[in-house]
Coordinates of C-alpha atoms and ligand atoms in Angstrom, one line a residue:
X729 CA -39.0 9.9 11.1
X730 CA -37.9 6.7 12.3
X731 CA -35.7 4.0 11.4
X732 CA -33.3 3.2 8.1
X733 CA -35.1 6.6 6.2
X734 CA -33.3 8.7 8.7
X735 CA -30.3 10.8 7.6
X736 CA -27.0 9.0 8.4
X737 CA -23.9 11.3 8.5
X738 CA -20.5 9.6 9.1
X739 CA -17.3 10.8 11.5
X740 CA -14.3 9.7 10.8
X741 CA -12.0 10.6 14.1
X742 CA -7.9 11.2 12.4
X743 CA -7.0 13.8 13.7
X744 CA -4.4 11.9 16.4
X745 CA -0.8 11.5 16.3
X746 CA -0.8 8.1 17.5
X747 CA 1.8 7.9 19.9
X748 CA 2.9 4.4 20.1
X749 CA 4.1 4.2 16.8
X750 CA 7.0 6.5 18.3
X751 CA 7.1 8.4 14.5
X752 CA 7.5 11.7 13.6
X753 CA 4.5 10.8 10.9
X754 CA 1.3 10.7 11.9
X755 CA -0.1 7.3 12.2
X756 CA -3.0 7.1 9.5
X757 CA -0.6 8.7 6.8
X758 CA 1.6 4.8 7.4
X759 CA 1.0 2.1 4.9
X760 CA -0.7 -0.9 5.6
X761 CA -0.2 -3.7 3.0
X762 CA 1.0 -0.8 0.3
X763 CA -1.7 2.1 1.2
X764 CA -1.9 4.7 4.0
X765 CA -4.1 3.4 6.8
X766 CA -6.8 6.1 6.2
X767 CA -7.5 5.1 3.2
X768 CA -9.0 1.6 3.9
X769 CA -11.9 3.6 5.8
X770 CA -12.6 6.1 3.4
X771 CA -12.7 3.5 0.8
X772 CA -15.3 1.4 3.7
X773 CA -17.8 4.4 4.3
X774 CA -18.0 5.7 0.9
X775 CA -19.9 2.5 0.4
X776 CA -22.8 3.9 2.9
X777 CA -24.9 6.0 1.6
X778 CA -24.9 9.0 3.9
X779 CA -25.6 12.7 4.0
X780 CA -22.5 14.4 5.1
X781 CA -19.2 12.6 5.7
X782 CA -17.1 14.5 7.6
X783 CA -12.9 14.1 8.6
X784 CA -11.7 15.3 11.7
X785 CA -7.9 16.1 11.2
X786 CA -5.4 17.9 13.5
X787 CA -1.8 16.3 14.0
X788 CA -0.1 17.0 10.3
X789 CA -3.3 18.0 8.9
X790 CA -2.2 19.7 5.6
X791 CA -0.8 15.9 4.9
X792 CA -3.7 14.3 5.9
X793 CA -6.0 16.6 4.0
X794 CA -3.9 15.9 0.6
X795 CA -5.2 12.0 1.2
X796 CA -8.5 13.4 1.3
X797 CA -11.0 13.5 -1.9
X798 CA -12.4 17.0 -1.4
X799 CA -15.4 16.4 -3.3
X800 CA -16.8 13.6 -1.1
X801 CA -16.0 14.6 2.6
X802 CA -15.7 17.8 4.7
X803 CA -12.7 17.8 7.0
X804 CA -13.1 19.8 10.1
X805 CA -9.9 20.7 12.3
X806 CA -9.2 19.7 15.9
X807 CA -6.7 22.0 16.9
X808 CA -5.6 20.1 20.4
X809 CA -6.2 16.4 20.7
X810 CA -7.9 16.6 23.9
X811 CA -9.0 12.9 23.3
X812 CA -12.0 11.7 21.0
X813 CA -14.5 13.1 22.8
X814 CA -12.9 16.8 21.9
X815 CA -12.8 15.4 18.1
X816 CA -16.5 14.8 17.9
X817 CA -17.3 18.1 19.3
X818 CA -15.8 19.3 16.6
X819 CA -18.4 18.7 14.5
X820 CA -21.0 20.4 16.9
X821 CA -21.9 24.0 14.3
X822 CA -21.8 21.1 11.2
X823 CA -23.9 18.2 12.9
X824 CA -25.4 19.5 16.6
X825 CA -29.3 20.9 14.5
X826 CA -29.1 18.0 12.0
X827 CA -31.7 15.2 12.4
X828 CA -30.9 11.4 12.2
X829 CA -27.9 9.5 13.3
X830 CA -24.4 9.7 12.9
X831 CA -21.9 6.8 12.6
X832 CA -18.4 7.6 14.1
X833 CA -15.2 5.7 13.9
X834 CA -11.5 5.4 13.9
X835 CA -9.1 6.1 11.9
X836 CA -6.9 3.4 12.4
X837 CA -9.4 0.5 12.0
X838 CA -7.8 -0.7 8.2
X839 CA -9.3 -4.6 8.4
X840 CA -13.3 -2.6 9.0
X841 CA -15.4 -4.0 6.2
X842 CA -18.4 -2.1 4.8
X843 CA -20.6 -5.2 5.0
X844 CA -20.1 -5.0 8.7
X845 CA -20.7 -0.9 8.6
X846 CA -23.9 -1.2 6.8
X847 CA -25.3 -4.1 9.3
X848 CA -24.2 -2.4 12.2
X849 CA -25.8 0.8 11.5
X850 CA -29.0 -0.8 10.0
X851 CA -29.0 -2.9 13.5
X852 CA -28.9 0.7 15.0
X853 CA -31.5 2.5 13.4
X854 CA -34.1 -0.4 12.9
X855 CA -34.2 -1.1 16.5
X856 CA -34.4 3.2 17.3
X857 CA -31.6 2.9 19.4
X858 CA -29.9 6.0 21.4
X859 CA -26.3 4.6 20.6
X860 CA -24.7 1.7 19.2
X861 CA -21.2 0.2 20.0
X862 CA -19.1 -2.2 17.8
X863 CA -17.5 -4.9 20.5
X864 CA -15.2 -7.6 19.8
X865 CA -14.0 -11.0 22.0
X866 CA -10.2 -10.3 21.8
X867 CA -7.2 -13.1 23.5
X868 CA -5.1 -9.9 24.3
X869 CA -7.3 -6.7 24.9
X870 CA -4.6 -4.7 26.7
X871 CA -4.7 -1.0 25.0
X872 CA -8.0 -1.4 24.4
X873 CA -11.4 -0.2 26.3
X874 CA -12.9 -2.4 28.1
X875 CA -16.9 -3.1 27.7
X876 CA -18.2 -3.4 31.2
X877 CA -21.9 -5.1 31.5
X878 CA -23.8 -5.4 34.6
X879 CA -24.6 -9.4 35.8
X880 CA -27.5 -9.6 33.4
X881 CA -25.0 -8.8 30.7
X882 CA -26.5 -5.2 30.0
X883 CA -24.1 -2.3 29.2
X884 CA -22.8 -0.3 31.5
X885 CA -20.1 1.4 30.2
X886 CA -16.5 1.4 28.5
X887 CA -13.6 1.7 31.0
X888 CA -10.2 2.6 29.3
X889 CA -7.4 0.3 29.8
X890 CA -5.5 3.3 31.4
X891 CA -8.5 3.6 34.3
X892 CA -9.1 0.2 34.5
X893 CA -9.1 -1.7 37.7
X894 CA -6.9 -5.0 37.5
X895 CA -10.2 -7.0 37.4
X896 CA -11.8 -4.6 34.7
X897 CA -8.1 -5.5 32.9
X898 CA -9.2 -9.0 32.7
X899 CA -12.6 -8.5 30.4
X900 CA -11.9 -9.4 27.0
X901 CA -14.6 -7.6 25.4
X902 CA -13.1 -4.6 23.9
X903 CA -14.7 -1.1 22.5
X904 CA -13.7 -1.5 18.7
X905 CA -13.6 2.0 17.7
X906 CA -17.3 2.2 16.0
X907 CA -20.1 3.9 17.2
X908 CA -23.8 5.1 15.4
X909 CA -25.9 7.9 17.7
X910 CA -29.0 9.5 16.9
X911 CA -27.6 13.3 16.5
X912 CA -29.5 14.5 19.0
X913 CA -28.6 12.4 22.2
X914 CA -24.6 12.6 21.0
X915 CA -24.5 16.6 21.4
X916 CA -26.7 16.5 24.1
X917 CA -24.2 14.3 26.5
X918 CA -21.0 15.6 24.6
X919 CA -21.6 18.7 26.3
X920 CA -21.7 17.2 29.6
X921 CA -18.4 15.6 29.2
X922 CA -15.3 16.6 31.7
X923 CA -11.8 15.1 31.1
X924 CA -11.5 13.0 34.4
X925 CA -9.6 10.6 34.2
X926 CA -6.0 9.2 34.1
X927 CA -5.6 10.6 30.5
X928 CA -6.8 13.7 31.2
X929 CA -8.7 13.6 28.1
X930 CA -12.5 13.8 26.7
X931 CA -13.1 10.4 26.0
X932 CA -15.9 9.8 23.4
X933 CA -16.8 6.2 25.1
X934 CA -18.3 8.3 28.0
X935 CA -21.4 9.6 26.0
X936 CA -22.5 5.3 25.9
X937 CA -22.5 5.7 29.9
X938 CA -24.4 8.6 30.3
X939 CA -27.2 7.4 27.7
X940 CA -27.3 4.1 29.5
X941 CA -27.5 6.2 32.9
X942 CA -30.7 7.5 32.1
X943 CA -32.1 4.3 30.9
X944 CA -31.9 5.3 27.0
X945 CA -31.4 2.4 24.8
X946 CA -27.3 1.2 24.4
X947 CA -26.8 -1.2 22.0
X948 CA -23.0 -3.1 22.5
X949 CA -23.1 -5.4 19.3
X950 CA -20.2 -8.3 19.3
X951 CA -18.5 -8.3 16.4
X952 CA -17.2 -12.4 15.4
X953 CA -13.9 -11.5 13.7
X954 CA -11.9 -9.9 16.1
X955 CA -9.4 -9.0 13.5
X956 CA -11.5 -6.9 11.2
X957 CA -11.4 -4.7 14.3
X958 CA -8.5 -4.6 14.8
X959 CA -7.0 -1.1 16.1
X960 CA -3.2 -0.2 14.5
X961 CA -1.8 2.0 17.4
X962 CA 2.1 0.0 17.4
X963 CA 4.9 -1.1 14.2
X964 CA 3.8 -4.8 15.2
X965 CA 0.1 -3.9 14.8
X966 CA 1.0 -2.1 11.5
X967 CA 2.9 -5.4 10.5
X968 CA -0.1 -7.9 11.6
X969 CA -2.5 -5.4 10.0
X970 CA -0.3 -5.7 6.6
X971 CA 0.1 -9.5 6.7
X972 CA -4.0 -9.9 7.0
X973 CA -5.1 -7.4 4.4
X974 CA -2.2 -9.3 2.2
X975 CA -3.4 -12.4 2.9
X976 CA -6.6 -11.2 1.4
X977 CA -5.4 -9.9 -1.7
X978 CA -3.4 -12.9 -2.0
X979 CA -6.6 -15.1 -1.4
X980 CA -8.6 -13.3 -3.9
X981 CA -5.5 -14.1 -6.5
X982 CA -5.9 -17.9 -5.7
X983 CA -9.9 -17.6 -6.1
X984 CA -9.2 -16.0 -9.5
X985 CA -7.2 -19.3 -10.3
X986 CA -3.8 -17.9 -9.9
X987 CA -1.1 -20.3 -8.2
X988 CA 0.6 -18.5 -5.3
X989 CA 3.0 -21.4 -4.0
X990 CA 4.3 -19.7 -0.9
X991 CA 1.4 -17.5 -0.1
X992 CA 3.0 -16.0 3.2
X993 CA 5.7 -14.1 1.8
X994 CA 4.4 -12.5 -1.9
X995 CA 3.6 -9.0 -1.7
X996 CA 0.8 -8.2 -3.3
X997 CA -0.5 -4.4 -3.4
X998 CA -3.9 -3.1 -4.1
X999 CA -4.2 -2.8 -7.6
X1000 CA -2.3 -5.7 -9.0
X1001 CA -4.3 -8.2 -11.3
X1002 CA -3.1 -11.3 -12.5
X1003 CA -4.6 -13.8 -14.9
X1004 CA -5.3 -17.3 -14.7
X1005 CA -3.0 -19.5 -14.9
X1006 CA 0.0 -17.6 -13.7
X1007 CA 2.3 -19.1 -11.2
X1008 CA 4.3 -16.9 -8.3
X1009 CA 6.7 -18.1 -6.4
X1010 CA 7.6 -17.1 -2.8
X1011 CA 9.0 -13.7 -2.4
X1012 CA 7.4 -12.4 -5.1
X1013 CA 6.8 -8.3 -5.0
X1014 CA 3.8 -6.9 -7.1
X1015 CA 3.0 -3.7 -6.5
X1016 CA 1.8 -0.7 -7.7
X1017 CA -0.6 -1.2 -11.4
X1018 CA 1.1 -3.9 -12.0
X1019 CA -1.2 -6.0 -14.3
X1020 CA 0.2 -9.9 -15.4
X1021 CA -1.6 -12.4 -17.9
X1022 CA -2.5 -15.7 -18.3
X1023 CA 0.1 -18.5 -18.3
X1024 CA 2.9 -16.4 -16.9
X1025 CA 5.8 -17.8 -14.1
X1026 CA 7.0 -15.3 -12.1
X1027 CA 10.1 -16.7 -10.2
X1028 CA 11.6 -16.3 -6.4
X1029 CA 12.5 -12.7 -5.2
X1030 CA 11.1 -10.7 -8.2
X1031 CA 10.3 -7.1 -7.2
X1032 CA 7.9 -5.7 -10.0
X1033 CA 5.9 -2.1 -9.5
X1034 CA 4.2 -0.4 -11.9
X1035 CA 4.6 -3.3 -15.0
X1036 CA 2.0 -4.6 -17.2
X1037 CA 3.7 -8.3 -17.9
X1038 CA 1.6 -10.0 -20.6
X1039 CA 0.9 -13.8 -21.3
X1040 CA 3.2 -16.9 -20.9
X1041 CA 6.1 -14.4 -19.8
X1042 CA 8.9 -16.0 -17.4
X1043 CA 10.5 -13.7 -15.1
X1044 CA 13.7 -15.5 -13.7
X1045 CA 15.1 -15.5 -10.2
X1046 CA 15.8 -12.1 -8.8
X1047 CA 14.6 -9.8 -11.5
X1048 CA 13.6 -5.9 -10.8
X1049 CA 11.5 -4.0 -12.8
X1050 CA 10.0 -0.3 -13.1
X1051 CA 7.2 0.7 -15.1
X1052 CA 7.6 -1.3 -17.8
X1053 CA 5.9 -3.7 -20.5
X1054 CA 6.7 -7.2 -20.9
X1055 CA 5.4 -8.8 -23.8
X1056 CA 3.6 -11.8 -24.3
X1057 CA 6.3 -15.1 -24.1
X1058 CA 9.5 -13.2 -22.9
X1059 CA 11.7 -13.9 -20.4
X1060 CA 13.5 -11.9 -18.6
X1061 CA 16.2 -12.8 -15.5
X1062 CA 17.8 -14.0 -13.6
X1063 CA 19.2 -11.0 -12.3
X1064 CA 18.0 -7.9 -14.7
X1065 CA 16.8 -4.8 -14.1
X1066 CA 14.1 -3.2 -15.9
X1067 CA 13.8 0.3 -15.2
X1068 CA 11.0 2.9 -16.3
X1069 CA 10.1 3.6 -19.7
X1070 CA 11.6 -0.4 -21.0
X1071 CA 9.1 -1.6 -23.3
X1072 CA 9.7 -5.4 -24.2
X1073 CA 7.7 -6.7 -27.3
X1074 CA 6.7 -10.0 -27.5
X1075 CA 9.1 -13.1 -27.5
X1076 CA 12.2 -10.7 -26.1
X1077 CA 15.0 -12.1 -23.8
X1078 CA 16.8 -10.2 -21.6
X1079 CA 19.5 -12.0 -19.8
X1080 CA 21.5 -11.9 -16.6
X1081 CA 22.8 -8.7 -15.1
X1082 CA 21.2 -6.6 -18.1
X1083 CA 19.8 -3.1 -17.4
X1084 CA 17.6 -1.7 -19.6
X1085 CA 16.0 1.9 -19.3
X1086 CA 13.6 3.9 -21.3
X1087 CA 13.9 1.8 -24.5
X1088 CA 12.3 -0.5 -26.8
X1089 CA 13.3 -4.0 -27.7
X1090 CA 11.5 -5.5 -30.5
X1091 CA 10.1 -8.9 -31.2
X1092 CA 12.3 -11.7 -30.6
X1093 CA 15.3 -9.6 -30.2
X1094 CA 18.0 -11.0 -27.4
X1095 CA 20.1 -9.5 -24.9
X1096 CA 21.0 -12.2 -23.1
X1097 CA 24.1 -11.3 -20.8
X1098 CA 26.1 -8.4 -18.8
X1099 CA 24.9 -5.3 -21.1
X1100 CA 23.2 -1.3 -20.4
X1101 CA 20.6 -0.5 -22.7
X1102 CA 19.5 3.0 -22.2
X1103 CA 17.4 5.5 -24.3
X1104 CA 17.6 2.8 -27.0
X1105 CA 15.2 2.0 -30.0
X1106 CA 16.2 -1.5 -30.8
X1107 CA 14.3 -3.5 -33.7
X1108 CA 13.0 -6.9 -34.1
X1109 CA 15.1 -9.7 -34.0
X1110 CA 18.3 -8.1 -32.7
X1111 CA 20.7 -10.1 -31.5
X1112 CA 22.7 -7.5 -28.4
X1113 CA 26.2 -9.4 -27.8
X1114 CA 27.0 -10.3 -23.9
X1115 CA 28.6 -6.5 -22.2
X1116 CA 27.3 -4.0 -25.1
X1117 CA 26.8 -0.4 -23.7
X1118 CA 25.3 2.3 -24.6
X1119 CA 26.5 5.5 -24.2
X1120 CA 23.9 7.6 -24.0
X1121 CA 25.1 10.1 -21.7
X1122 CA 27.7 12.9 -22.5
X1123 CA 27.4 14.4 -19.2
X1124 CA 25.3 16.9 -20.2
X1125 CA 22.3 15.1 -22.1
X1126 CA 21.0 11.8 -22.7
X1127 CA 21.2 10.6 -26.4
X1128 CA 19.2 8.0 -29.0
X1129 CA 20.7 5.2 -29.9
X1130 CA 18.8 3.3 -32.5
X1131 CA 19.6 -0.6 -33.9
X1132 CA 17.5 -1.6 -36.5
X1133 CA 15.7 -4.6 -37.3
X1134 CA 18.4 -8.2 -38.1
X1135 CA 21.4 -6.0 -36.9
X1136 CA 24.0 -8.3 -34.8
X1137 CA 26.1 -6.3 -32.3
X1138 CA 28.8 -8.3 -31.4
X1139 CA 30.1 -8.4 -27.7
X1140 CA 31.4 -5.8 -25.7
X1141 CA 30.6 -3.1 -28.0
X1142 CA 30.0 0.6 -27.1
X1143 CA 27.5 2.4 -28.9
X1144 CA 28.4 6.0 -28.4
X1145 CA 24.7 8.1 -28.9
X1146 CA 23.4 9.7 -30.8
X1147 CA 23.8 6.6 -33.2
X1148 CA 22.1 4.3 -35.7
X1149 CA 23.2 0.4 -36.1
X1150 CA 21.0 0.2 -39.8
X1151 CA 19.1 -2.6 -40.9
X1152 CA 20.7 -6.0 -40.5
X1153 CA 24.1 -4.5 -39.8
X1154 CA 26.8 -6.2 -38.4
X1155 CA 29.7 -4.8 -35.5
X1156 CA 32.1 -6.6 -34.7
X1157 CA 33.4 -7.7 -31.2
X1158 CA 35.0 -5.2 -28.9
X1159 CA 33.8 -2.4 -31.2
X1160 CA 33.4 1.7 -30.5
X1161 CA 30.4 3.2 -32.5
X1162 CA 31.0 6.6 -32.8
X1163 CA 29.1 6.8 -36.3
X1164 CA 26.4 5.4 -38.5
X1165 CA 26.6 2.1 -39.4
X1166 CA 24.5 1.8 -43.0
X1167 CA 22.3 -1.3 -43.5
X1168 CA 23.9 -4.5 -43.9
X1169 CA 27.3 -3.1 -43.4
X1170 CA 30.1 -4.5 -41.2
X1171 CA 31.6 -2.4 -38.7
X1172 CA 34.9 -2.7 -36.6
X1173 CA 37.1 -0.5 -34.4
X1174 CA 39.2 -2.0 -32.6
X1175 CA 42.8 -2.0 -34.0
X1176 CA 44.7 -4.9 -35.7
X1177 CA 46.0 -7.4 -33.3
X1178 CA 49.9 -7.9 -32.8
X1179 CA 51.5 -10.9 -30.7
X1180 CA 55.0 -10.9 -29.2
X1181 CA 56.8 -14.3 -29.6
X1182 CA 58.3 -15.7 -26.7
X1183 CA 57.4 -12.4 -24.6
X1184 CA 56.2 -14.2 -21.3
X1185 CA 59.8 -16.0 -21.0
X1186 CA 61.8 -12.7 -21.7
X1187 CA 59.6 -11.3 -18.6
X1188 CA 60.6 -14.1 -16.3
X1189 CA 64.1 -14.0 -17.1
X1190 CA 64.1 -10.2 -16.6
X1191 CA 62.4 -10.2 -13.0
X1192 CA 64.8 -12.8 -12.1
X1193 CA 67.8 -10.8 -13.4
Ligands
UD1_2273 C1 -9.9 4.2 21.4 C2 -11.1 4.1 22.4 C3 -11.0 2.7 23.1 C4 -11.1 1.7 22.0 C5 -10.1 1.9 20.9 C6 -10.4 1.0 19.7 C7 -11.3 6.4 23.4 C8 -11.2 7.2 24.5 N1 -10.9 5.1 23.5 O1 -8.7 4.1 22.1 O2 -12.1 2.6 24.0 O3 -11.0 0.4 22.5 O4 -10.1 3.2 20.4 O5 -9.4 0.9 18.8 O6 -12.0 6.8 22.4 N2 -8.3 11.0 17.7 C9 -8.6 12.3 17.3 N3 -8.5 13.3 18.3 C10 -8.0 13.1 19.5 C11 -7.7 11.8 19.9 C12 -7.8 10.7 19.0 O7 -9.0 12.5 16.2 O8 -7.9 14.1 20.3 C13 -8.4 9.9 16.7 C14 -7.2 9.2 16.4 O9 -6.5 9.8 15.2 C15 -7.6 7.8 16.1 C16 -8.9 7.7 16.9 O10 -9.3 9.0 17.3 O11 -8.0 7.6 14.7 C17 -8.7 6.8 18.2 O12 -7.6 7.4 18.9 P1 -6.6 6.4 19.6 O13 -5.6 7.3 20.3 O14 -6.1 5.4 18.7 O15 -7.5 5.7 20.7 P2 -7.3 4.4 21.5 O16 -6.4 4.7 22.6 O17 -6.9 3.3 20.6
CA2274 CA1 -6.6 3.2 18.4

């Protein structure tokens, strides 16, 4: 059977601490841009169609594993990392008798798009090649395997930057990480492989020099965007890495006809949508679900996770907020803090330095200023005076407090839970609610107010004495 009707089984090599990170984590279980690096090339091979897709993990593999969908690859354990060579073997009992080719690559390769996996493989198995290599034109290819070619520009081999001679150093071609074998030819020169060299490790680059030794066809395919290539083995790769794949997402935004005015610093993670229309300022955070509509203005330095914000919403300067809904033409900010469970119906204001946790606010209701609303079920069109508290906490359990629809709660109130404001109630400034309030009542607390004549003159004279 020849060419694109073979069986294709992919490799994906993570089993590797990555040393250079200097982390007590393994390096594919860090986030890029808001995901763990491994997951950008699962997501990119489970594009391909292939027959078996197989996982080699080792360093922290139980952690590794827990990233893996069992039900669409195998992993397979490399107990030592005796280099990537030693990884593929790995694989020998599953892969060694299997017919076809098998496309291999790095963990750590988070920009790799599938568009380029499917052309480079197709590339491999139209042309019935022995081996394919990914290669890329990099400024600064130290770290990297060098792709050594003979004058005619043929392909020798790859010489690692730790056995490379100082002119070798200076080749700017690089070894991106990707390879596609027919099965056959990889086990049969896998075997053959000693760890020589100043690593002393079984390097999986080798098997491309022995093919090409005994005249068997090595393809080394230039790849134009060095970036999508791009290995993360370092925190500043991890950090360029992040910036790219955000620049994508935030790119994508734009093309969707969002306005991002300071594109370069708003977070954006991988499974945010936001409708036309919107407008996000610099420093922006959206991560998480987050979902926002149409028409929205999401201001400087607001860190949002898990929200769905809905149309025409404006989120002032500063705000922070948890797993919560926003509904359509609120505002909330500057400076609040929404925290999991808040659910905002539409037209709702919440002010300046207001907290609000698991509770409901209704439609149009304000709490503008200074106030905790916790474990609250507040109507429609309540008006929450500036510095109201609930107290919903005895210190032993949380409790309801519920305001119905039209009440006014008058400033710096405490609403001691369990408790119900009724229907367009009324408390009064500075007030304790221990109990009920009925609908349309008044309530007040605090106690009748006495003045002293002429106190603050008696005082003087007194400290003078
Ligand atoms: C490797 C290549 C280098 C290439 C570069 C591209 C080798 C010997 N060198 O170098 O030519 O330019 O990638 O980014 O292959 N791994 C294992 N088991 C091991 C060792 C590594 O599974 O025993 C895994 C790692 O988890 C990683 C991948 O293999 O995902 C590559 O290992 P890494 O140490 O990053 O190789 P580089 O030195 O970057
Ligand atoms: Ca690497």
């Amino acid at each position: 059977m020849a060419g694109r009707s073979r069986p294709l089984h992919i490799v994906i090599l993570a089993a590797g601490l990555g040393k250079r990170m200097k982390s007590a984590r393994t390096k594919l279980l860090h986030e890029v841009a808001g995901r763990p690096m491994i997951d950008y090339v699962l997501d990119a091979v489970l594009r391909l169609r292939a027959e078996r897709r197989i996982i080699i993990i080792g360093n922290q593999a139980e952690a590794v594993r827990e990233r893996i969908p069992p039900s669409r690859f195998e992993t397979v354990l490399q107990r030592e990392q005796l280099g990537t060579g030693h990884a593929v073997l790995q694989t020998e009992k599953l892969l060694s008798r299997a017919r076809g080719d098998v496309l291999i690559l790095n963990g750590d390769l988070p920009g790799i798009a599938p568009a380029t996996l499917r052309r480079f493989t197709d590339g491999h198995r139209s042309q019935g090649a022995a081996a394919s290599v990914l290669t890329a034109i990099l400024p600064d290819p130290a770290g990297y395997g060098r792709v050594v070619r003979d004058e005619e520009g043929k392909f020798l081999r790859i010489v690692e930057h730790a056995d490379a001679t100082a002119a070798q150093r200076r080749i700017r071609e690089i070894n991106a990480g990707v390879y596609c074998f027919s099965t056959a030819a990889l086990f049969r020169m896998l075997r053959r492989l000693r760890p020589q060299n100043r690593q002393g490790e079984i390097y999986l680059p080798d098997v491309l020099e022995l093919l090409a030794a005994e005249g068997l066809g090595v393809r080394a395919v230039q790849h134009a965007d060095a970036w999508e290539v791009l290995g993360v083995n370092s925190r500043s790769e991890l950090a360029e890495a992040s910036r790219r794949i955000n620049q994508r997402r935030v790119e994508a935004l734009m093309e969707g006809g969002v306005t991002v005015l300071d594109p370069g610093s708003t977070r954006i993670g991988p499974e945010v949508r936001v409708g036309r229309d919107t407008i996000l300022h610099g420093s922006v955070h959206l991560g998480g679900r987050t979902s926002v509509g149409r028409n929205s203005l999401i201001c400087p330095g607001c860190f949002i996770m898990d929200c769905r914000i809905g149309d025409g919403v404006t989120l002032l300067p500063y705000s922070v907020l948890m797993e919560s809904v926003v509904g359509d033409g609120s505002r909330v900010g500057p400076f609040a803090h929404l925290r999991p469970g808040t659910v905002l119906a539409a037209a709702v204001h919440v002010g300046n330095f207001v907290e609000v946790k698991k509770s409901r606010l209704g439609t149009g209701t304000k709490a503008n200023h200074l106030s905790y609303l916790g474990d609250a079920e507040i109507g429609s069109g309540v008006n929450v005076g500036a510095g109201t508290i609930t107290c919903n906490y005895d210190g032993v359990a949380k409790h309801l407090t519920v305001i119905e629809d039209g009440a006014f709660i008058g400033s710096d109130t405490q609403l001691v839970a369990p408790v119900t404001v009724g229907k367009g109630a009324y408390v009064g400034t500075g007030a304790t609610i221990r109990e009920h309030v009925p609908p349309g009542a008044l309530a007040v607390s605090a106690g009748k107010q006495r003045n002293i004549d002429g106190w603050v003159e008696q005082k003087k004279r007194e400290l003078k004495g």
